[in-house]
GROMACS .gro file of C-alpha atoms in nm:
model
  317
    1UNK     CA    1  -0.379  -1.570   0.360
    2UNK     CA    2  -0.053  -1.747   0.369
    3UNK     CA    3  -0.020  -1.740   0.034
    4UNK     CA    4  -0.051  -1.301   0.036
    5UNK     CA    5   0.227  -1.337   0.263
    6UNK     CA    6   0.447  -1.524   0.077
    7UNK     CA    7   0.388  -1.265  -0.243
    8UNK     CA    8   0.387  -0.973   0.014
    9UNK     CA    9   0.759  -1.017   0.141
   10UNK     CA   10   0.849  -1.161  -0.229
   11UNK     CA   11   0.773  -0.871  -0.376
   12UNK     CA   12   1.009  -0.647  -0.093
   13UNK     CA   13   1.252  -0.865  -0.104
   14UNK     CA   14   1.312  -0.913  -0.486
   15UNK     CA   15   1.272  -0.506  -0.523
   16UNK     CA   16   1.539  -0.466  -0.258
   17UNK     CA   17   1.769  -0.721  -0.476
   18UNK     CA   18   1.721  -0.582  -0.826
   19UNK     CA   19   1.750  -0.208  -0.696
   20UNK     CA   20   2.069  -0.261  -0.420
   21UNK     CA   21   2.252  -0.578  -0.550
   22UNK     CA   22   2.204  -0.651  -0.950
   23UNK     CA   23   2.312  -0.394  -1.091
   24UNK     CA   24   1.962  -0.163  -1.187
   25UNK     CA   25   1.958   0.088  -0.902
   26UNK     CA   26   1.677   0.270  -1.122
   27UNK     CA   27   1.370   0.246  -0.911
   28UNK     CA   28   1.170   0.427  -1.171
   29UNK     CA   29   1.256   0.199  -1.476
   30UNK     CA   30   1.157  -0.073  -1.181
   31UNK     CA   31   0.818   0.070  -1.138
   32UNK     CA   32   0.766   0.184  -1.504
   33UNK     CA   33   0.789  -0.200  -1.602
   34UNK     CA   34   0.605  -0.281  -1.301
   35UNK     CA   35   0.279  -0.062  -1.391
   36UNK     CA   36   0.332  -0.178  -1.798
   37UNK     CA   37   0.310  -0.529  -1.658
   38UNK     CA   38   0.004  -0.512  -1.518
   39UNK     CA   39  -0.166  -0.234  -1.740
   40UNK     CA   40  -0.115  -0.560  -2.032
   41UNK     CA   41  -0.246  -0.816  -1.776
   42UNK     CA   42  -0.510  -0.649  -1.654
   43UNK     CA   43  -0.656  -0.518  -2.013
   44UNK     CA   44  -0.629  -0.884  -2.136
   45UNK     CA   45  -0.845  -1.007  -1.781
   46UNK     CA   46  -1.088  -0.756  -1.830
   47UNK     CA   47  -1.148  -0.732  -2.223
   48UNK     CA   48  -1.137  -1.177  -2.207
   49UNK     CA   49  -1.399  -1.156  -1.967
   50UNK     CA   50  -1.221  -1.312  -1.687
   51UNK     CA   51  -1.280  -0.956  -1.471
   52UNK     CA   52  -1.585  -0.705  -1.473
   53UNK     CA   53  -1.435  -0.352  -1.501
   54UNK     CA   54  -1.648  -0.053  -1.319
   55UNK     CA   55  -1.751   0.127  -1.616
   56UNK     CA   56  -1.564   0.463  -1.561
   57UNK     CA   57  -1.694   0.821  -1.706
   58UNK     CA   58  -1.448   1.062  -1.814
   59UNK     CA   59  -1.546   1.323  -1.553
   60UNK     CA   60  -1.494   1.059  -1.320
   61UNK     CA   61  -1.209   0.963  -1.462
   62UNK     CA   62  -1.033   1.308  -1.458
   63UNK     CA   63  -1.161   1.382  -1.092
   64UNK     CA   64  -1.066   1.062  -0.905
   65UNK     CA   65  -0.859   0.837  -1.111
   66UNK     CA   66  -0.573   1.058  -1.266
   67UNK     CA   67  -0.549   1.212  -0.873
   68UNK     CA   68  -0.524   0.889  -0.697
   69UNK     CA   69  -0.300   0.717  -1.008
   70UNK     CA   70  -0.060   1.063  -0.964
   71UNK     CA   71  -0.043   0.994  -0.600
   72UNK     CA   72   0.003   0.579  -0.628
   73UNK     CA   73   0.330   0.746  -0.896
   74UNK     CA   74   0.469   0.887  -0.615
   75UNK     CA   75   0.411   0.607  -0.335
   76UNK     CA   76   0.571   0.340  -0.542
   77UNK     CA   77   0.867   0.554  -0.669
   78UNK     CA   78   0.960   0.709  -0.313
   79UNK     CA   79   0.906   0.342  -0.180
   80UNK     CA   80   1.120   0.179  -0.401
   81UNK     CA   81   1.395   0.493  -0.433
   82UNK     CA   82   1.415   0.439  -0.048
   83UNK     CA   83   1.576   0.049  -0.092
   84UNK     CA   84   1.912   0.230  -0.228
   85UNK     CA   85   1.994   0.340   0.138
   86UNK     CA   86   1.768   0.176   0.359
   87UNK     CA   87   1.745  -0.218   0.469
   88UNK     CA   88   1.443  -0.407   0.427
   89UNK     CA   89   1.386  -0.404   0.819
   90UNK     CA   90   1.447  -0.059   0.892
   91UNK     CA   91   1.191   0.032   0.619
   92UNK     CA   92   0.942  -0.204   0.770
   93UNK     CA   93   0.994  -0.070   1.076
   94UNK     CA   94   0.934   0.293   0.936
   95UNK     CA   95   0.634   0.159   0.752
   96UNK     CA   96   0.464   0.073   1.103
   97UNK     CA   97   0.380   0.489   1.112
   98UNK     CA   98   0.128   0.410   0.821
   99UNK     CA   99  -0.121   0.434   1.072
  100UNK     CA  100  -0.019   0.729   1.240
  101UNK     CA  101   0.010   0.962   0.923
  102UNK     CA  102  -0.362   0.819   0.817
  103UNK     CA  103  -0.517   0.899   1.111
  104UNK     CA  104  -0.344   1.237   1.071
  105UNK     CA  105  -0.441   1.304   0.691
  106UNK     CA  106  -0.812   1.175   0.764
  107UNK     CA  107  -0.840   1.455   1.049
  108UNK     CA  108  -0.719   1.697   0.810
  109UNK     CA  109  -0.981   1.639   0.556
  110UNK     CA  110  -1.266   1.509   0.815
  111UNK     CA  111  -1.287   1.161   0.709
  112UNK     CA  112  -1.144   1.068   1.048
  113UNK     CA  113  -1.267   1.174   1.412
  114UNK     CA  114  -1.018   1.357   1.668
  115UNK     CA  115  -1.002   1.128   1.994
  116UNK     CA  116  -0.790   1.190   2.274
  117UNK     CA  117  -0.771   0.825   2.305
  118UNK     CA  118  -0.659   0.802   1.920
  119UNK     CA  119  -0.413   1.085   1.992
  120UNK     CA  120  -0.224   0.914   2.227
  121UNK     CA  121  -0.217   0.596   2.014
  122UNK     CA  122  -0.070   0.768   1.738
  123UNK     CA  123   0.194   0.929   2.003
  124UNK     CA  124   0.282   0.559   2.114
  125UNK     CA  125   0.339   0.452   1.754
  126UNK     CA  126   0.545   0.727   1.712
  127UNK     CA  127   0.770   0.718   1.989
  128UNK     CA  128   0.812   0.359   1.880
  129UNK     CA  129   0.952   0.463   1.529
  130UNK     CA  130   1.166   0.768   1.688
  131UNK     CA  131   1.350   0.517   1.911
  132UNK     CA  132   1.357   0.245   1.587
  133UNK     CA  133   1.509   0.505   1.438
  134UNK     CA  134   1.750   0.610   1.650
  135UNK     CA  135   1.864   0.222   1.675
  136UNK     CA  136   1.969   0.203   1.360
  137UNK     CA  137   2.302   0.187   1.234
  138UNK     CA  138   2.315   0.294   0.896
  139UNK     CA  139   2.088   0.543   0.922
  140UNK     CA  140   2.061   0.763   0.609
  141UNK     CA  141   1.857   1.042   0.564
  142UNK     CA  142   1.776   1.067   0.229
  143UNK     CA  143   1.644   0.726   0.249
  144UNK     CA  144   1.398   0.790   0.563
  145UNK     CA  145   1.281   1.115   0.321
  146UNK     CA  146   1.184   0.925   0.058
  147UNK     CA  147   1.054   0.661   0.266
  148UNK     CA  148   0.822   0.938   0.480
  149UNK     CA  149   0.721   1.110   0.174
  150UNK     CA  150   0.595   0.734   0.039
  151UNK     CA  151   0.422   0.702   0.322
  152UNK     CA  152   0.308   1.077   0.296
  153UNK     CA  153   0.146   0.991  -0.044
  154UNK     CA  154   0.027   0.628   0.001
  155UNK     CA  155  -0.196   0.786   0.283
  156UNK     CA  156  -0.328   1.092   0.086
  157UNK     CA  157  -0.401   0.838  -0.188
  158UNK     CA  158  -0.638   0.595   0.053
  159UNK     CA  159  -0.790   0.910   0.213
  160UNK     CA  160  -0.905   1.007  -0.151
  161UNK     CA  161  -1.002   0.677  -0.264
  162UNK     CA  162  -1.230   0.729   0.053
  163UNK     CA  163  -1.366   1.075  -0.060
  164UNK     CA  164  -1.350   1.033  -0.428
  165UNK     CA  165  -1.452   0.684  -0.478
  166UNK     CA  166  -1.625   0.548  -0.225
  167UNK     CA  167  -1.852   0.832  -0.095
  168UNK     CA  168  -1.999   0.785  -0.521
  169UNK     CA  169  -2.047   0.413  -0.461
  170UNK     CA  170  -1.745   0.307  -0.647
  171UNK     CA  171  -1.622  -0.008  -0.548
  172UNK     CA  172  -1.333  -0.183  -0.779
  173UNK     CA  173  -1.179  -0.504  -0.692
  174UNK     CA  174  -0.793  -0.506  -0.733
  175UNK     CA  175  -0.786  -0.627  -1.123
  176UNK     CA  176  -1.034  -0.330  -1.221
  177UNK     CA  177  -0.821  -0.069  -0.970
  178UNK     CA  178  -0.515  -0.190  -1.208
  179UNK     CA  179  -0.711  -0.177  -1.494
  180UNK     CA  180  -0.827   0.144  -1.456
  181UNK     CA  181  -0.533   0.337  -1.232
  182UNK     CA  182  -0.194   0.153  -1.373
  183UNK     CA  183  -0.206   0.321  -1.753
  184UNK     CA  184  -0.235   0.623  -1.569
  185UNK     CA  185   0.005   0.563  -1.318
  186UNK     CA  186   0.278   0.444  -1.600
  187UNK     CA  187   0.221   0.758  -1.790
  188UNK     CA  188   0.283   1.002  -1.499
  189UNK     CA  189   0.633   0.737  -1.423
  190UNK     CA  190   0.708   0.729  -1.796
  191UNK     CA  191   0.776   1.156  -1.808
  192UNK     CA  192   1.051   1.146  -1.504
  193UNK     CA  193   1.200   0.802  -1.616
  194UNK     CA  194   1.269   0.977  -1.966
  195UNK     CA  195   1.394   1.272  -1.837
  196UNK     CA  196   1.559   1.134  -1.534
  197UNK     CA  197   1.684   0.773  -1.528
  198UNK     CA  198   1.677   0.713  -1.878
  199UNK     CA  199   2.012   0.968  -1.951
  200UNK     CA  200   2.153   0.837  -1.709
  201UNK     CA  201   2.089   0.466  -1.773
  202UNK     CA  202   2.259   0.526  -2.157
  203UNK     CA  203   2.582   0.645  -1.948
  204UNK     CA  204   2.549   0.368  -1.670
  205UNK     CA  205   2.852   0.103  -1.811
  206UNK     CA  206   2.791  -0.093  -1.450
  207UNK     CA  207   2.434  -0.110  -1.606
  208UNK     CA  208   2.306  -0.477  -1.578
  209UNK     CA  209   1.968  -0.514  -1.741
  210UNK     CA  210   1.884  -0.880  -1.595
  211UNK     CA  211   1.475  -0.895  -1.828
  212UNK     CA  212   1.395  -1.203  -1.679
  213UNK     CA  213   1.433  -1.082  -1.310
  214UNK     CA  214   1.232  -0.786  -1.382
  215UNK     CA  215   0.957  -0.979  -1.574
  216UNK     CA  216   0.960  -1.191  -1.229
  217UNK     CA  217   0.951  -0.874  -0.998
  218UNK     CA  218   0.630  -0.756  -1.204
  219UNK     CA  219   0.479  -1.087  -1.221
  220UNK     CA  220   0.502  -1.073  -0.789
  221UNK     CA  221   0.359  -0.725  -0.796
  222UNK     CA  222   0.044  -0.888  -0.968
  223UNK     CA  223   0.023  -1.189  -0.813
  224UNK     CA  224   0.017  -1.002  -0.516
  225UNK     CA  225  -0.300  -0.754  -0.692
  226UNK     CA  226  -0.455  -1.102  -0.742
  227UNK     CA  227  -0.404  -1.285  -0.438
  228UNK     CA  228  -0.601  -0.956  -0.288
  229UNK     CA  229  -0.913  -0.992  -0.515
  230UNK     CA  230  -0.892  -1.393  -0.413
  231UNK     CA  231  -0.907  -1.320  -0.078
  232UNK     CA  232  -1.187  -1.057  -0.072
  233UNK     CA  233  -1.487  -1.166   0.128
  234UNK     CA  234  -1.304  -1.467   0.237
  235UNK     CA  235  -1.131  -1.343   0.525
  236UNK     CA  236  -1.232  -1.086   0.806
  237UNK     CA  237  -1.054  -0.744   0.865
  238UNK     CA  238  -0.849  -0.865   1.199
  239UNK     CA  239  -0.749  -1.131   1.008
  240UNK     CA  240  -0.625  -0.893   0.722
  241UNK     CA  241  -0.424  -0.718   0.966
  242UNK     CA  242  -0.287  -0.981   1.163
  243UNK     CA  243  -0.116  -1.115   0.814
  244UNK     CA  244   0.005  -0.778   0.777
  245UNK     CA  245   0.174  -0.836   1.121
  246UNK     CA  246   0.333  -1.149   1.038
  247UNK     CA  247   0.491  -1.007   0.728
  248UNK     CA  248   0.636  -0.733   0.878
  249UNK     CA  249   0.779  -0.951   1.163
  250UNK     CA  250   0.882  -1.226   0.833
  251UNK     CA  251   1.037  -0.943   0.636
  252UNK     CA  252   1.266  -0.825   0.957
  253UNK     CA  253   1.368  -1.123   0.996
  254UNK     CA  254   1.407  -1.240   0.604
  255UNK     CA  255   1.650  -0.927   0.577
  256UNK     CA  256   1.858  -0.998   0.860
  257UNK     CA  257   1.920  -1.358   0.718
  258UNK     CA  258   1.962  -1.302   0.370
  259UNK     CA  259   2.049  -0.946   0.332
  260UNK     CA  260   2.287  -0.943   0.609
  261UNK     CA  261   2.063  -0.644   0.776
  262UNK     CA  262   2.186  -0.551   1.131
  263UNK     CA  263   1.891  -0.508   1.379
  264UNK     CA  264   1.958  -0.352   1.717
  265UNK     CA  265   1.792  -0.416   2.090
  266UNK     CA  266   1.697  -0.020   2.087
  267UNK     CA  267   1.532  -0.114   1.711
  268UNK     CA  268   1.329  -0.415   1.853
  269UNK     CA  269   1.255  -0.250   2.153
  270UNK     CA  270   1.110   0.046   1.956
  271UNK     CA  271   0.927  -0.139   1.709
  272UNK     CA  272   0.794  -0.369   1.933
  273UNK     CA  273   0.636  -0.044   2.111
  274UNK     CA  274   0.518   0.076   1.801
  275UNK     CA  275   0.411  -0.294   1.683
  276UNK     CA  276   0.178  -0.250   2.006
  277UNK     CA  277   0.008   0.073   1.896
  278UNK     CA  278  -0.054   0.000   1.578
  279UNK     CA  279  -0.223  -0.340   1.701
  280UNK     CA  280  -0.397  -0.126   1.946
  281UNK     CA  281  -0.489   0.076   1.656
  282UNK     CA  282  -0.629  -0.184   1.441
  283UNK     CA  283  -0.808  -0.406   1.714
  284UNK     CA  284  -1.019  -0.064   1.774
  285UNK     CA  285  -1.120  -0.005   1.384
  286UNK     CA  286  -1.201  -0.361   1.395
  287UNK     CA  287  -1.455  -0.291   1.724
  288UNK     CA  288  -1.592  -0.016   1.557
  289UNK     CA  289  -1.636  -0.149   1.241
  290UNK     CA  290  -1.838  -0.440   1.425
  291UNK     CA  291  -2.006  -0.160   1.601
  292UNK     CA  292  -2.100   0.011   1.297
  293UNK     CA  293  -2.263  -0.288   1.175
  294UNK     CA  294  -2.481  -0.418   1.491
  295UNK     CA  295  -2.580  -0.028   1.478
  296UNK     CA  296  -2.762  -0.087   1.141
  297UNK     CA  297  -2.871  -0.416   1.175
  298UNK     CA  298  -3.042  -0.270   1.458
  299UNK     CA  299  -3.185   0.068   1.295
  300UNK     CA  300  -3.517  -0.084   1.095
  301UNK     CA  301  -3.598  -0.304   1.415
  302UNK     CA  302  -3.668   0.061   1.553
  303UNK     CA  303  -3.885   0.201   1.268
  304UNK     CA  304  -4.249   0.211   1.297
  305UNK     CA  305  -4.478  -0.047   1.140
  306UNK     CA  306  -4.549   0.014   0.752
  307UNK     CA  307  -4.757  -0.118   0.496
  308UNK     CA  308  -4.619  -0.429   0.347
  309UNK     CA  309  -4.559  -0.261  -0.008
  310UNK     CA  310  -4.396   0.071   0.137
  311UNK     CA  311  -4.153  -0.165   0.363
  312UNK     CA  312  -4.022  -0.330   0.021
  313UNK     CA  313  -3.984  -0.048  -0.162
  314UNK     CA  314  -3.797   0.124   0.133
  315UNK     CA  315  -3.563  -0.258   0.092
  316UNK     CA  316  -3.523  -0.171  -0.237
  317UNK     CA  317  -3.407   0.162  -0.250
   0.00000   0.00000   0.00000
């Protein structure tokens, strides 16, 4: 766990220094060599043998991947785009409406159940970012667009996964996601970095192309892929989200100390509200989850008796 923490914030905080303060403010170029990294590293897993690949048709492949890798484009190019005028706390801070804009998406395409009770957590959360928001001192609104519209896509990406993948039994582990979703994912990257950055990048005499620091951000983005697929089915879902917690709360704090970043009492005070919601939020997925689960451990206790051979054939399907 501690150990997806430490790649979690390293991977923030050495985006936020190659984009704002060495010289490469091209957060597509960023992400291009991101998703080329691990398209490489996760073909040379997979075809050594190290990683089982789900075995992907092409209908499949056209329907759900190329959607979802379009989408995961757009999340990681508005998310890093929005480190050239935001802070690293700030964005946290805006990042605690994940949430919020999931629940929303999965009412919208009924993979999520209206409550009144949900309703009103979402409002909490989101009076918590409005008053965030309104703490902040360099407050720039191109960067909260692009940082919105990241979130926008990150949560019409998981709602898919959801509907596309899951609800046909696909499971991948992180490695076979990459596999499968990154060459994708660089392609639809490669068309705007070409006709976008890449002009402008020729021109750029400031231009400071530092390969090793790249190669390290890229390496961090898959470590952190990896340290994922280590910890599945070794840690619970609270537990999951309570790291998640503590990285936000490290991140604030590591840009404040090292970035300089100011943080205001209206920003804490907000954040802290939403920081509540969203834990509110969580702790209830986790109850129902657990809830879920008693609930069909329970259903064949209920069943009438059956022959022997019809009760393991029923196991078996």
């Amino acid at each position: 766990m501690f150990i997806w923490i430490f790649l979690s914030a390293a991977v923030i905080m050495v985006n936020k220094y190659v984009l704002s303060m060495s010289g490469f403010p091209y957060p597509v170029a960023l992400t291009c060599t991101h998703m080329g990294f691990c398209s490489i590293l996760a073909f040379v897993l997979v075809k050594g043998g190290f990683v089982e690949a789900v075995n992907i048709t092409a209908d499949t492949y056209l329907s759900c991947i190329l959607p979802i890798g379009l989408l995961f484009a757009g999340t990681l190019w508005l998310g890093n785009a929005a480190y050239l005028y935001l802070s690293v706390s700030f964005i946290q801070m805006l990042k605690a409406s994940m949430p919020m804009v999931v629940f929303i998406v999965g009412v919208g395409f009924a993979t999520e159940k209206f409550t009144t009770r949900a309703a009103l957590n979402m409002i909490v959360v989101g009076t918590g970012i409005a008053i965030a928001s309104y703490g902040e001192i360099h407050f720039v609104v191109l960067g909260v667009l692009l940082q919105v519209g990241s979130i926008a896509t990150e949560s019409v990406r998981l709602t898919l996964v959801q509907i596309l993948l899951q609800k046909r039994g696909i499971k991948m582990n992180p490695v076979s996601t990459l596999y499968h979703i990154a060459p994708c994912c660089f392609v639809f990257l490669f068309l705007p970095f070409i006709y976008i950055e890449l002009p402008k990048m020729v021109n750029d005499p400031d231009l400071n192309v530092n390969i090793p620091l790249l190669l390290l951000s890229a390496a961090c983005a898959f470590a952190l892929n990896m340290s994922v697929f280590l910890l599945i089915g070794k840690t619970s879902a609270l537990t999951m989200n309570v790291a998640g917690v503590i990285k936000d709360w490290l991140l604030i704090l590591l840009s404040v100390v090292l970035y300089g970043s100011p943080v205001t009492r209206t920003q804490l005070f907000g954040y802290g509200l939403a920081f509540l919601g969203v834990m509110y939020y969580n702790y209830a997925k986790v109850e129902q989850m657990k809830a879920s689960a008693a609930a069909a451990q329970k259903a064949p206790e209920k069943q009438p008796l059956v022959d022997s051979g019809d009760q393991q054939k029923s196991d078996n399907a």
